[in-house]
Amino acid sequence: MKKLPRSFYLRPTITVARDLLGKTLYRRIGKKLLRGIIVEVEAYLGEKDPASHAYRGRTKRNEAMFKKGGHLYVYFTYGMHFCANVVTEDEGIGHAVLLRAIEPIEGIHIMERNRKMEDRIRRVQAALTNGPAKLCQALGIAREENGTDLLGHEIFIAGGKTVPRSQIGISPRIGIRNATEKKWRFYLRGSNFVSR
DNA sequence: TAGTTGATCGTCT
DNA sequence: GACGATCAACTAA
């Protein structure tokens, strides 16, 4: 499976968000390779978007959002969680796509360990990665991964199944308080691994 | 099943 | 000093 080229990420953010559905997200940790299908994302359009971290321009925190498309923006929130975004469009433009959920494919045992589920009561497999912070924990993505180039070898995205238009669901984003909320959340219809 | 709350801290006001 | 692109545990019914 071939890595998506830089040009994939340099396109309009909404387009990239939709096209990321069905693609395969890879995470290499040492010799171990984790893998999952992207099933849910949200677009954040920087200066045009009051809900975006980049709405008020560049700060130390959102610096990575302004990198060239194809980098990773990881932020820390609620005092305990990390969330990962795929940076889109050209350098200097603060747009990104939040990865909200994946369907685990490979390295599931390692994901369970990362999520510290070992000694817990058996859970549905979806609980492993069906939320932006869960996904990061399962894949071992944290502060150090902020700014990672997705054309590198640690974290990257490659082609997956092609998703027919009819399989893509659209809805308002989750956890946004702004009244001007747009329908910028995209997910795979019928997937059991989408967040609630 | 729905609704509420505690955890916990970096960032921006 | 307030609060958040969240989650899990808890309560009530």
mmCIF file with all atom_site columns, C-alpha atoms (C1' of nucleotides) in Angstrom:
data_model
loop_
_atom_site.group_PDB
_atom_site.id
_atom_site.type_symbol
_atom_site.label_atom_id
_atom_site.label_alt_id
_atom_site.label_comp_id
_atom_site.label_asym_id
_atom_site.label_entity_id
_atom_site.label_seq_id
_atom_site.pdbx_PDB_ins_code
_atom_site.Cartn_x
_atom_site.Cartn_y
_atom_site.Cartn_z
_atom_site.occupancy
_atom_site.B_iso_or_equiv
_atom_site.pdbx_formal_charge
_atom_site.auth_seq_id
_atom_site.auth_comp_id
_atom_site.auth_asym_id
_atom_site.auth_atom_id
_atom_site.pdbx_PDB_model_num
ATOM 1   C CA    . MET A 1 1   ? 0.000   0.000  0.000  1.00 0.00 ? 1   MET A CA    1
ATOM 2   C CA    . LYS A 1 2   ? 1.450   3.311  -1.096 1.00 0.00 ? 2   LYS A CA    1
ATOM 3   C CA    . LYS A 1 3   ? 1.640   6.420  1.061  1.00 0.00 ? 3   LYS A CA    1
ATOM 4   C CA    . LEU A 1 4   ? -0.612  9.269  0.032  1.00 0.00 ? 4   LEU A CA    1
ATOM 5   C CA    . PRO A 1 5   ? 1.478   11.924 -1.736 1.00 0.00 ? 5   PRO A CA    1
ATOM 6   C CA    . ARG A 1 6   ? 1.913   15.472 -0.460 1.00 0.00 ? 6   ARG A CA    1
ATOM 7   C CA    . SER A 1 7   ? -0.483  16.705 -3.136 1.00 0.00 ? 7   SER A CA    1
ATOM 8   C CA    . PHE A 1 8   ? -3.344  14.792 -1.481 1.00 0.00 ? 8   PHE A CA    1
ATOM 9   C CA    . TYR A 1 9   ? -3.127  17.065 1.557  1.00 0.00 ? 9   TYR A CA    1
ATOM 10  C CA    . LEU A 1 10  ? -2.675  20.334 -0.309 1.00 0.00 ? 10  LEU A CA    1
ATOM 11  C CA    . ARG A 1 11  ? -6.245  20.273 -1.648 1.00 0.00 ? 11  ARG A CA    1
ATOM 12  C CA    . PRO A 1 12  ? -9.239  22.057 -0.062 1.00 0.00 ? 12  PRO A CA    1
ATOM 13  C CA    . THR A 1 13  ? -9.798  20.931 3.529  1.00 0.00 ? 13  THR A CA    1
ATOM 14  C CA    . ILE A 1 14  ? -13.375 19.687 3.139  1.00 0.00 ? 14  ILE A CA    1
ATOM 15  C CA    . THR A 1 15  ? -12.309 17.576 0.161  1.00 0.00 ? 15  THR A CA    1
ATOM 16  C CA    . VAL A 1 16  ? -9.388  16.097 2.061  1.00 0.00 ? 16  VAL A CA    1
ATOM 17  C CA    . ALA A 1 17  ? -11.655 15.345 5.033  1.00 0.00 ? 17  ALA A CA    1
ATOM 18  C CA    . ARG A 1 18  ? -14.109 13.402 2.870  1.00 0.00 ? 18  ARG A CA    1
ATOM 19  C CA    . ASP A 1 19  ? -11.348 11.597 1.030  1.00 0.00 ? 19  ASP A CA    1
ATOM 20  C CA    . LEU A 1 20  ? -9.653  10.496 4.238  1.00 0.00 ? 20  LEU A CA    1
ATOM 21  C CA    . LEU A 1 21  ? -12.588 8.190  4.992  1.00 0.00 ? 21  LEU A CA    1
ATOM 22  C CA    . GLY A 1 22  ? -11.672 4.614  4.141  1.00 0.00 ? 22  GLY A CA    1
ATOM 23  C CA    . LYS A 1 23  ? -7.936  5.367  4.052  1.00 0.00 ? 23  LYS A CA    1
ATOM 24  C CA    . THR A 1 24  ? -5.523  3.432  6.225  1.00 0.00 ? 24  THR A CA    1
ATOM 25  C CA    . LEU A 1 25  ? -3.708  5.122  9.105  1.00 0.00 ? 25  LEU A CA    1
ATOM 26  C CA    . TYR A 1 26  ? -0.367  3.554  10.035 1.00 0.00 ? 26  TYR A CA    1
ATOM 27  C CA    . ARG A 1 27  ? 1.584   4.063  13.254 1.00 0.00 ? 27  ARG A CA    1
ATOM 28  C CA    . ARG A 1 28  ? 5.040   2.566  13.650 1.00 0.00 ? 28  ARG A CA    1
ATOM 29  C CA    . ILE A 1 29  ? 6.390   2.122  17.166 1.00 0.00 ? 29  ILE A CA    1
ATOM 30  C CA    . GLY A 1 30  ? 9.834   0.550  17.014 1.00 0.00 ? 30  GLY A CA    1
ATOM 31  C CA    . LYS A 1 31  ? 9.337   -2.659 15.073 1.00 0.00 ? 31  LYS A CA    1
ATOM 32  C CA    . LYS A 1 32  ? 5.619   -2.798 15.690 1.00 0.00 ? 32  LYS A CA    1
ATOM 33  C CA    . LEU A 1 33  ? 3.153   -1.564 13.124 1.00 0.00 ? 33  LEU A CA    1
ATOM 34  C CA    . LEU A 1 34  ? -0.347  -0.471 14.100 1.00 0.00 ? 34  LEU A CA    1
ATOM 35  C CA    . ARG A 1 35  ? -2.998  0.050  11.475 1.00 0.00 ? 35  ARG A CA    1
ATOM 36  C CA    . GLY A 1 36  ? -6.625  1.118  11.198 1.00 0.00 ? 36  GLY A CA    1
ATOM 37  C CA    . ILE A 1 37  ? -9.183  2.434  8.725  1.00 0.00 ? 37  ILE A CA    1
ATOM 38  C CA    . ILE A 1 38  ? -10.269 6.032  9.150  1.00 0.00 ? 38  ILE A CA    1
ATOM 39  C CA    . VAL A 1 39  ? -14.037 6.047  9.667  1.00 0.00 ? 39  VAL A CA    1
ATOM 40  C CA    . GLU A 1 40  ? -14.772 9.492  11.130 1.00 0.00 ? 40  GLU A CA    1
ATOM 41  C CA    . VAL A 1 41  ? -13.253 12.976 10.737 1.00 0.00 ? 41  VAL A CA    1
ATOM 42  C CA    . GLU A 1 42  ? -14.082 16.654 11.212 1.00 0.00 ? 42  GLU A CA    1
ATOM 43  C CA    . ALA A 1 43  ? -12.822 19.656 9.216  1.00 0.00 ? 43  ALA A CA    1
ATOM 44  C CA    . TYR A 1 44  ? -11.534 22.801 10.948 1.00 0.00 ? 44  TYR A CA    1
ATOM 45  C CA    . LEU A 1 45  ? -11.101 25.757 8.681  1.00 0.00 ? 45  LEU A CA    1
ATOM 46  C CA    . GLY A 1 46  ? -8.772  28.050 10.592 1.00 0.00 ? 46  GLY A CA    1
ATOM 47  C CA    . GLU A 1 47  ? -9.447  31.753 10.238 1.00 0.00 ? 47  GLU A CA    1
ATOM 48  C CA    . LYS A 1 48  ? -12.952 31.141 8.812  1.00 0.00 ? 48  LYS A CA    1
ATOM 49  C CA    . ASP A 1 49  ? -13.964 28.930 11.688 1.00 0.00 ? 49  ASP A CA    1
ATOM 50  C CA    . PRO A 1 50  ? -14.694 30.202 15.240 1.00 0.00 ? 50  PRO A CA    1
ATOM 51  C CA    . ALA A 1 51  ? -14.455 26.630 16.532 1.00 0.00 ? 51  ALA A CA    1
ATOM 52  C CA    . SER A 1 52  ? -10.908 26.201 15.229 1.00 0.00 ? 52  SER A CA    1
ATOM 53  C CA    . HIS A 1 53  ? -7.820  26.650 17.352 1.00 0.00 ? 53  HIS A CA    1
ATOM 54  C CA    . ALA A 1 54  ? -6.390  28.716 14.511 1.00 0.00 ? 54  ALA A CA    1
ATOM 55  C CA    . TYR A 1 55  ? -9.316  31.177 14.383 1.00 0.00 ? 55  TYR A CA    1
ATOM 56  C CA    . ARG A 1 56  ? -7.377  33.934 16.121 1.00 0.00 ? 56  ARG A CA    1
ATOM 57  C CA    . GLY A 1 57  ? -4.247  33.340 14.156 1.00 0.00 ? 57  GLY A CA    1
ATOM 58  C CA    . ARG A 1 58  ? -0.957  31.739 14.931 1.00 0.00 ? 58  ARG A CA    1
ATOM 59  C CA    . THR A 1 59  ? 0.056   30.952 18.495 1.00 0.00 ? 59  THR A CA    1
ATOM 60  C CA    . LYS A 1 60  ? 2.674   28.736 20.009 1.00 0.00 ? 60  LYS A CA    1
ATOM 61  C CA    . ARG A 1 61  ? 0.085   26.030 20.574 1.00 0.00 ? 61  ARG A CA    1
ATOM 62  C CA    . ASN A 1 62  ? -1.379  25.856 17.062 1.00 0.00 ? 62  ASN A CA    1
ATOM 63  C CA    . GLU A 1 63  ? 1.896   26.384 15.228 1.00 0.00 ? 63  GLU A CA    1
ATOM 64  C CA    . ALA A 1 64  ? 1.770   22.941 13.604 1.00 0.00 ? 64  ALA A CA    1
ATOM 65  C CA    . MET A 1 65  ? -1.593  23.730 11.984 1.00 0.00 ? 65  MET A CA    1
ATOM 66  C CA    . PHE A 1 66  ? 0.157   26.264 9.776  1.00 0.00 ? 66  PHE A CA    1
ATOM 67  C CA    . LYS A 1 67  ? 2.668   23.797 8.409  1.00 0.00 ? 67  LYS A CA    1
ATOM 68  C CA    . LYS A 1 68  ? 2.366   22.521 4.882  1.00 0.00 ? 68  LYS A CA    1
ATOM 69  C CA    . GLY A 1 69  ? -0.417  19.954 4.369  1.00 0.00 ? 69  GLY A CA    1
ATOM 70  C CA    . GLY A 1 70  ? 0.536   16.419 5.347  1.00 0.00 ? 70  GLY A CA    1
ATOM 71  C CA    . HIS A 1 71  ? 1.822   17.100 8.842  1.00 0.00 ? 71  HIS A CA    1
ATOM 72  C CA    . LEU A 1 72  ? 0.246   16.126 12.156 1.00 0.00 ? 72  LEU A CA    1
ATOM 73  C CA    . TYR A 1 73  ? -1.181  18.626 14.669 1.00 0.00 ? 73  TYR A CA    1
ATOM 74  C CA    . VAL A 1 74  ? -1.549  17.089 18.126 1.00 0.00 ? 74  VAL A CA    1
ATOM 75  C CA    . TYR A 1 75  ? -3.056  19.101 20.968 1.00 0.00 ? 75  TYR A CA    1
ATOM 76  C CA    . PHE A 1 76  ? -3.573  18.502 24.657 1.00 0.00 ? 76  PHE A CA    1
ATOM 77  C CA    . THR A 1 77  ? -6.974  19.169 26.212 1.00 0.00 ? 77  THR A CA    1
ATOM 78  C CA    . TYR A 1 78  ? -9.119  18.682 29.320 1.00 0.00 ? 78  TYR A CA    1
ATOM 79  C CA    . GLY A 1 79  ? -5.940  18.266 31.312 1.00 0.00 ? 79  GLY A CA    1
ATOM 80  C CA    . MET A 1 80  ? -5.556  14.647 30.204 1.00 0.00 ? 80  MET A CA    1
ATOM 81  C CA    . HIS A 1 81  ? -6.316  13.972 26.552 1.00 0.00 ? 81  HIS A CA    1
ATOM 82  C CA    . PHE A 1 82  ? -4.587  14.304 23.204 1.00 0.00 ? 82  PHE A CA    1
ATOM 83  C CA    . CYS A 1 83  ? -6.274  14.683 19.827 1.00 0.00 ? 83  CYS A CA    1
ATOM 84  C CA    . ALA A 1 84  ? -4.677  14.348 16.401 1.00 0.00 ? 84  ALA A CA    1
ATOM 85  C CA    . ASN A 1 85  ? -5.328  16.379 13.257 1.00 0.00 ? 85  ASN A CA    1
ATOM 86  C CA    . VAL A 1 86  ? -4.112  16.047 9.694  1.00 0.00 ? 86  VAL A CA    1
ATOM 87  C CA    . VAL A 1 87  ? -2.875  19.451 8.503  1.00 0.00 ? 87  VAL A CA    1
ATOM 88  C CA    . THR A 1 88  ? -4.213  20.454 5.076  1.00 0.00 ? 88  THR A CA    1
ATOM 89  C CA    . GLU A 1 89  ? -3.620  23.045 2.344  1.00 0.00 ? 89  GLU A CA    1
ATOM 90  C CA    . ASP A 1 90  ? -0.522  25.111 1.858  1.00 0.00 ? 90  ASP A CA    1
ATOM 91  C CA    . GLU A 1 91  ? 2.023   26.314 4.368  1.00 0.00 ? 91  GLU A CA    1
ATOM 92  C CA    . GLY A 1 92  ? 0.758   29.333 6.321  1.00 0.00 ? 92  GLY A CA    1
ATOM 93  C CA    . ILE A 1 93  ? -2.888  28.222 6.168  1.00 0.00 ? 93  ILE A CA    1
ATOM 94  C CA    . GLY A 1 94  ? -4.217  27.028 9.532  1.00 0.00 ? 94  GLY A CA    1
ATOM 95  C CA    . HIS A 1 95  ? -6.579  24.309 8.351  1.00 0.00 ? 95  HIS A CA    1
ATOM 96  C CA    . ALA A 1 96  ? -6.743  20.729 9.608  1.00 0.00 ? 96  ALA A CA    1
ATOM 97  C CA    . VAL A 1 97  ? -8.877  17.601 9.806  1.00 0.00 ? 97  VAL A CA    1
ATOM 98  C CA    . LEU A 1 98  ? -9.508  16.059 13.228 1.00 0.00 ? 98  LEU A CA    1
ATOM 99  C CA    . LEU A 1 99  ? -9.238  12.264 13.266 1.00 0.00 ? 99  LEU A CA    1
ATOM 100 C CA    . ARG A 1 100 ? -12.217 11.169 15.366 1.00 0.00 ? 100 ARG A CA    1
ATOM 101 C CA    . ALA A 1 101 ? -12.360 7.406  14.927 1.00 0.00 ? 101 ALA A CA    1
ATOM 102 C CA    . ILE A 1 102 ? -10.685 4.453  13.231 1.00 0.00 ? 102 ILE A CA    1
ATOM 103 C CA    . GLU A 1 103 ? -11.502 0.793  12.775 1.00 0.00 ? 103 GLU A CA    1
ATOM 104 C CA    . PRO A 1 104 ? -8.580  -1.166 14.261 1.00 0.00 ? 104 PRO A CA    1
ATOM 105 C CA    . ILE A 1 105 ? -7.033  -3.630 11.793 1.00 0.00 ? 105 ILE A CA    1
ATOM 106 C CA    . GLU A 1 106 ? -3.547  -4.544 12.940 1.00 0.00 ? 106 GLU A CA    1
ATOM 107 C CA    . GLY A 1 107 ? -1.759  -4.405 16.288 1.00 0.00 ? 107 GLY A CA    1
ATOM 108 C CA    . ILE A 1 108 ? -4.988  -4.587 18.223 1.00 0.00 ? 108 ILE A CA    1
ATOM 109 C CA    . HIS A 1 109 ? -3.307  -6.208 21.194 1.00 0.00 ? 109 HIS A CA    1
ATOM 110 C CA    . ILE A 1 110 ? -0.873  -3.299 21.431 1.00 0.00 ? 110 ILE A CA    1
ATOM 111 C CA    . MET A 1 111 ? -3.717  -0.812 21.175 1.00 0.00 ? 111 MET A CA    1
ATOM 112 C CA    . GLU A 1 112 ? -5.460  -2.554 24.049 1.00 0.00 ? 112 GLU A CA    1
ATOM 113 C CA    . ARG A 1 113 ? -2.292  -2.327 26.090 1.00 0.00 ? 113 ARG A CA    1
ATOM 114 C CA    . ASN A 1 114 ? -1.896  1.366  25.262 1.00 0.00 ? 114 ASN A CA    1
ATOM 115 C CA    . ARG A 1 115 ? -5.468  1.931  26.381 1.00 0.00 ? 115 ARG A CA    1
ATOM 116 C CA    . LYS A 1 116 ? -4.767  -0.034 29.588 1.00 0.00 ? 116 LYS A CA    1
ATOM 117 C CA    . MET A 1 117 ? -7.708  -2.321 28.973 1.00 0.00 ? 117 MET A CA    1
ATOM 118 C CA    . GLU A 1 118 ? -5.842  -5.484 29.893 1.00 0.00 ? 118 GLU A CA    1
ATOM 119 C CA    . ASP A 1 119 ? -7.304  -6.078 33.306 1.00 0.00 ? 119 ASP A CA    1
ATOM 120 C CA    . ARG A 1 120 ? -10.683 -4.642 32.687 1.00 0.00 ? 120 ARG A CA    1
ATOM 121 C CA    . ILE A 1 121 ? -13.896 -6.407 31.919 1.00 0.00 ? 121 ILE A CA    1
ATOM 122 C CA    . ARG A 1 122 ? -14.102 -7.357 28.275 1.00 0.00 ? 122 ARG A CA    1
ATOM 123 C CA    . ARG A 1 123 ? -15.369 -4.439 26.234 1.00 0.00 ? 123 ARG A CA    1
ATOM 124 C CA    . VAL A 1 124 ? -16.690 -4.059 22.740 1.00 0.00 ? 124 VAL A CA    1
ATOM 125 C CA    . GLN A 1 125 ? -13.810 -3.638 20.351 1.00 0.00 ? 125 GLN A CA    1
ATOM 126 C CA    . ALA A 1 126 ? -15.155 -0.295 19.172 1.00 0.00 ? 126 ALA A CA    1
ATOM 127 C CA    . ALA A 1 127 ? -14.312 1.275  22.542 1.00 0.00 ? 127 ALA A CA    1
ATOM 128 C CA    . LEU A 1 128 ? -10.640 1.011  21.567 1.00 0.00 ? 128 LEU A CA    1
ATOM 129 C CA    . THR A 1 129 ? -10.587 3.826  19.029 1.00 0.00 ? 129 THR A CA    1
ATOM 130 C CA    . ASN A 1 130 ? -14.056 5.385  18.637 1.00 0.00 ? 130 ASN A CA    1
ATOM 131 C CA    . GLY A 1 131 ? -13.178 8.894  19.799 1.00 0.00 ? 131 GLY A CA    1
ATOM 132 C CA    . PRO A 1 132 ? -10.389 11.375 19.092 1.00 0.00 ? 132 PRO A CA    1
ATOM 133 C CA    . ALA A 1 133 ? -8.642  10.974 22.454 1.00 0.00 ? 133 ALA A CA    1
ATOM 134 C CA    . LYS A 1 134 ? -9.095  7.189  22.541 1.00 0.00 ? 134 LYS A CA    1
ATOM 135 C CA    . LEU A 1 135 ? -7.583  6.873  19.102 1.00 0.00 ? 135 LEU A CA    1
ATOM 136 C CA    . CYS A 1 136 ? -4.512  8.835  20.169 1.00 0.00 ? 136 CYS A CA    1
ATOM 137 C CA    . GLN A 1 137 ? -4.053  6.784  23.295 1.00 0.00 ? 137 GLN A CA    1
ATOM 138 C CA    . ALA A 1 138 ? -4.430  3.507  21.406 1.00 0.00 ? 138 ALA A CA    1
ATOM 139 C CA    . LEU A 1 139 ? -1.893  4.542  18.780 1.00 0.00 ? 139 LEU A CA    1
ATOM 140 C CA    . GLY A 1 140 ? 0.552   6.075  21.254 1.00 0.00 ? 140 GLY A CA    1
ATOM 141 C CA    . ILE A 1 141 ? 0.193   9.575  19.843 1.00 0.00 ? 141 ILE A CA    1
ATOM 142 C CA    . ALA A 1 142 ? 1.017   12.376 22.297 1.00 0.00 ? 142 ALA A CA    1
ATOM 143 C CA    . ARG A 1 143 ? 2.852   15.667 22.605 1.00 0.00 ? 143 ARG A CA    1
ATOM 144 C CA    . GLU A 1 144 ? 6.048   14.386 20.966 1.00 0.00 ? 144 GLU A CA    1
ATOM 145 C CA    . GLU A 1 145 ? 4.142   13.497 17.810 1.00 0.00 ? 145 GLU A CA    1
ATOM 146 C CA    . ASN A 1 146 ? 3.001   17.084 17.242 1.00 0.00 ? 146 ASN A CA    1
ATOM 147 C CA    . GLY A 1 147 ? 4.345   18.318 13.902 1.00 0.00 ? 147 GLY A CA    1
ATOM 148 C CA    . THR A 1 148 ? 5.211   14.846 12.578 1.00 0.00 ? 148 THR A CA    1
ATOM 149 C CA    . ASP A 1 149 ? 5.472   14.677 8.782  1.00 0.00 ? 149 ASP A CA    1
ATOM 150 C CA    . LEU A 1 150 ? 2.943   12.181 7.423  1.00 0.00 ? 150 LEU A CA    1
ATOM 151 C CA    . LEU A 1 151 ? 5.303   11.390 4.585  1.00 0.00 ? 151 LEU A CA    1
ATOM 152 C CA    . GLY A 1 152 ? 7.786   10.041 7.115  1.00 0.00 ? 152 GLY A CA    1
ATOM 153 C CA    . HIS A 1 153 ? 7.911   6.521  8.526  1.00 0.00 ? 153 HIS A CA    1
ATOM 154 C CA    . GLU A 1 154 ? 6.466   6.920  12.054 1.00 0.00 ? 154 GLU A CA    1
ATOM 155 C CA    . ILE A 1 155 ? 2.921   7.944  11.202 1.00 0.00 ? 155 ILE A CA    1
ATOM 156 C CA    . PHE A 1 156 ? 1.507   7.896  7.684  1.00 0.00 ? 156 PHE A CA    1
ATOM 157 C CA    . ILE A 1 157 ? -1.643  7.313  5.683  1.00 0.00 ? 157 ILE A CA    1
ATOM 158 C CA    . ALA A 1 158 ? -2.064  5.061  2.670  1.00 0.00 ? 158 ALA A CA    1
ATOM 159 C CA    . GLY A 1 159 ? -4.842  4.118  0.332  1.00 0.00 ? 159 GLY A CA    1
ATOM 160 C CA    . GLY A 1 160 ? -7.630  1.861  1.485  1.00 0.00 ? 160 GLY A CA    1
ATOM 161 C CA    . LYS A 1 161 ? -10.995 0.932  0.111  1.00 0.00 ? 161 LYS A CA    1
ATOM 162 C CA    . THR A 1 162 ? -12.637 3.468  -2.138 1.00 0.00 ? 162 THR A CA    1
ATOM 163 C CA    . VAL A 1 163 ? -15.735 4.767  -0.440 1.00 0.00 ? 163 VAL A CA    1
ATOM 164 C CA    . PRO A 1 164 ? -18.839 5.395  -2.544 1.00 0.00 ? 164 PRO A CA    1
ATOM 165 C CA    . ARG A 1 165 ? -20.443 8.807  -1.992 1.00 0.00 ? 165 ARG A CA    1
ATOM 166 C CA    . SER A 1 166 ? -23.583 7.113  -0.690 1.00 0.00 ? 166 SER A CA    1
ATOM 167 C CA    . GLN A 1 167 ? -21.618 5.583  2.175  1.00 0.00 ? 167 GLN A CA    1
ATOM 168 C CA    . ILE A 1 168 ? -20.503 8.943  3.551  1.00 0.00 ? 168 ILE A CA    1
ATOM 169 C CA    . GLY A 1 169 ? -22.591 10.463 6.329  1.00 0.00 ? 169 GLY A CA    1
ATOM 170 C CA    . ILE A 1 170 ? -22.535 14.176 7.076  1.00 0.00 ? 170 ILE A CA    1
ATOM 171 C CA    . SER A 1 171 ? -23.426 15.914 10.346 1.00 0.00 ? 171 SER A CA    1
ATOM 172 C CA    . PRO A 1 172 ? -22.608 18.885 12.562 1.00 0.00 ? 172 PRO A CA    1
ATOM 173 C CA    . ARG A 1 173 ? -19.357 18.543 14.465 1.00 0.00 ? 173 ARG A CA    1
ATOM 174 C CA    . ILE A 1 174 ? -19.343 17.195 17.993 1.00 0.00 ? 174 ILE A CA    1
ATOM 175 C CA    . GLY A 1 175 ? -18.592 19.180 21.139 1.00 0.00 ? 175 GLY A CA    1
ATOM 176 C CA    . ILE A 1 176 ? -18.879 22.562 19.451 1.00 0.00 ? 176 ILE A CA    1
ATOM 177 C CA    . ARG A 1 177 ? -20.849 25.248 21.290 1.00 0.00 ? 177 ARG A CA    1
ATOM 178 C CA    . ASN A 1 178 ? -20.861 27.840 18.543 1.00 0.00 ? 178 ASN A CA    1
ATOM 179 C CA    . ALA A 1 179 ? -24.313 28.523 17.082 1.00 0.00 ? 179 ALA A CA    1
ATOM 180 C CA    . THR A 1 180 ? -22.886 28.978 13.596 1.00 0.00 ? 180 THR A CA    1
ATOM 181 C CA    . GLU A 1 181 ? -21.871 25.335 13.465 1.00 0.00 ? 181 GLU A CA    1
ATOM 182 C CA    . LYS A 1 182 ? -21.581 23.848 9.990  1.00 0.00 ? 182 LYS A CA    1
ATOM 183 C CA    . LYS A 1 183 ? -21.900 20.245 8.879  1.00 0.00 ? 183 LYS A CA    1
ATOM 184 C CA    . TRP A 1 184 ? -18.242 19.461 8.715  1.00 0.00 ? 184 TRP A CA    1
ATOM 185 C CA    . ARG A 1 185 ? -18.216 16.028 10.283 1.00 0.00 ? 185 ARG A CA    1
ATOM 186 C CA    . PHE A 1 186 ? -17.884 13.084 7.905  1.00 0.00 ? 186 PHE A CA    1
ATOM 187 C CA    . TYR A 1 187 ? -18.211 9.406  8.749  1.00 0.00 ? 187 TYR A CA    1
ATOM 188 C CA    . LEU A 1 188 ? -18.679 6.004  7.186  1.00 0.00 ? 188 LEU A CA    1
ATOM 189 C CA    . ARG A 1 189 ? -22.324 5.051  7.300  1.00 0.00 ? 189 ARG A CA    1
ATOM 190 C CA    . GLY A 1 190 ? -22.905 1.740  8.973  1.00 0.00 ? 190 GLY A CA    1
ATOM 191 C CA    . SER A 1 191 ? -19.475 1.520  10.558 1.00 0.00 ? 191 SER A CA    1
ATOM 192 C CA    . ASN A 1 192 ? -19.514 0.092  14.059 1.00 0.00 ? 192 ASN A CA    1
ATOM 193 C CA    . PHE A 1 193 ? -16.425 2.092  14.948 1.00 0.00 ? 193 PHE A CA    1
ATOM 194 C CA    . VAL A 1 194 ? -17.815 5.634  14.698 1.00 0.00 ? 194 VAL A CA    1
ATOM 195 C CA    . SER A 1 195 ? -18.078 7.661  17.927 1.00 0.00 ? 195 SER A CA    1
ATOM 196 C CA    . ARG A 1 196 ? -21.471 8.209  19.512 1.00 0.00 ? 196 ARG A CA    1
ATOM 197 C "C1'" . DT  B 2 1   ? -30.739 4.644  28.287 1.00 0.00 ? 1   DT  B "C1'" 1
ATOM 198 C "C1'" . DA  B 2 2   ? -30.224 9.464  29.549 1.00 0.00 ? 2   DA  B "C1'" 1
ATOM 199 C "C1'" . DG  B 2 3   ? -28.196 12.737 32.143 1.00 0.00 ? 3   DG  B "C1'" 1
ATOM 200 C "C1'" . DT  B 2 4   ? -24.528 14.436 35.359 1.00 0.00 ? 4   DT  B "C1'" 1
ATOM 201 C "C1'" . DT  B 2 5   ? -19.993 14.968 37.082 1.00 0.00 ? 5   DT  B "C1'" 1
ATOM 202 C "C1'" . DG  B 2 6   ? -14.993 14.469 38.364 1.00 0.00 ? 6   DG  B "C1'" 1
ATOM 203 C "C1'" . DA  B 2 7   ? -10.487 14.179 36.585 1.00 0.00 ? 7   DA  B "C1'" 1
ATOM 204 C "C1'" . DT  B 2 8   ? -6.676  17.517 35.486 1.00 0.00 ? 8   DT  B "C1'" 1
ATOM 205 C "C1'" . DC  B 2 9   ? -3.628  21.259 33.253 1.00 0.00 ? 9   DC  B "C1'" 1
ATOM 206 C "C1'" . DG  B 2 10  ? -1.910  24.114 29.291 1.00 0.00 ? 10  DG  B "C1'" 1
ATOM 207 C "C1'" . DT  B 2 11  ? -3.341  28.023 26.956 1.00 0.00 ? 11  DT  B "C1'" 1
ATOM 208 C "C1'" . DC  B 2 12  ? -5.319  32.295 26.343 1.00 0.00 ? 12  DC  B "C1'" 1
ATOM 209 C "C1'" . DT  B 2 13  ? -8.058  36.237 28.484 1.00 0.00 ? 13  DT  B "C1'" 1
ATOM 210 C "C1'" . DG  C 3 1   ? -8.748  32.717 36.527 1.00 0.00 ? 1   DG  C "C1'" 1
ATOM 211 C "C1'" . DA  C 3 2   ? -11.724 30.150 33.301 1.00 0.00 ? 2   DA  C "C1'" 1
ATOM 212 C "C1'" . DC  C 3 3   ? -12.379 26.589 30.347 1.00 0.00 ? 3   DC  C "C1'" 1
ATOM 213 C "C1'" . DG  C 3 4   ? -11.849 23.070 26.632 1.00 0.00 ? 4   DG  C "C1'" 1
ATOM 214 C "C1'" . DA  C 3 5   ? -12.397 19.724 19.112 1.00 0.00 ? 5   DA  C "C1'" 1
ATOM 215 C "C1'" . DT  C 3 6   ? -12.947 14.320 26.021 1.00 0.00 ? 6   DT  C "C1'" 1
ATOM 216 C "C1'" . DC  C 3 7   ? -13.719 10.193 28.562 1.00 0.00 ? 7   DC  C "C1'" 1
ATOM 217 C "C1'" . DA  C 3 8   ? -15.325 7.081  32.115 1.00 0.00 ? 8   DA  C "C1'" 1
ATOM 218 C "C1'" . DA  C 3 9   ? -17.837 6.346  36.081 1.00 0.00 ? 9   DA  C "C1'" 1
ATOM 219 C "C1'" . DC  C 3 10  ? -21.745 7.159  38.331 1.00 0.00 ? 10  DC  C "C1'" 1
ATOM 220 C "C1'" . DT  C 3 11  ? -26.871 7.959  39.305 1.00 0.00 ? 11  DT  C "C1'" 1
ATOM 221 C "C1'" . DA  C 3 12  ? -31.681 7.701  38.360 1.00 0.00 ? 12  DA  C "C1'" 1
ATOM 222 C "C1'" . DA  C 3 13  ? -35.492 5.550  36.270 1.00 0.00 ? 13  DA  C "C1'" 1
#
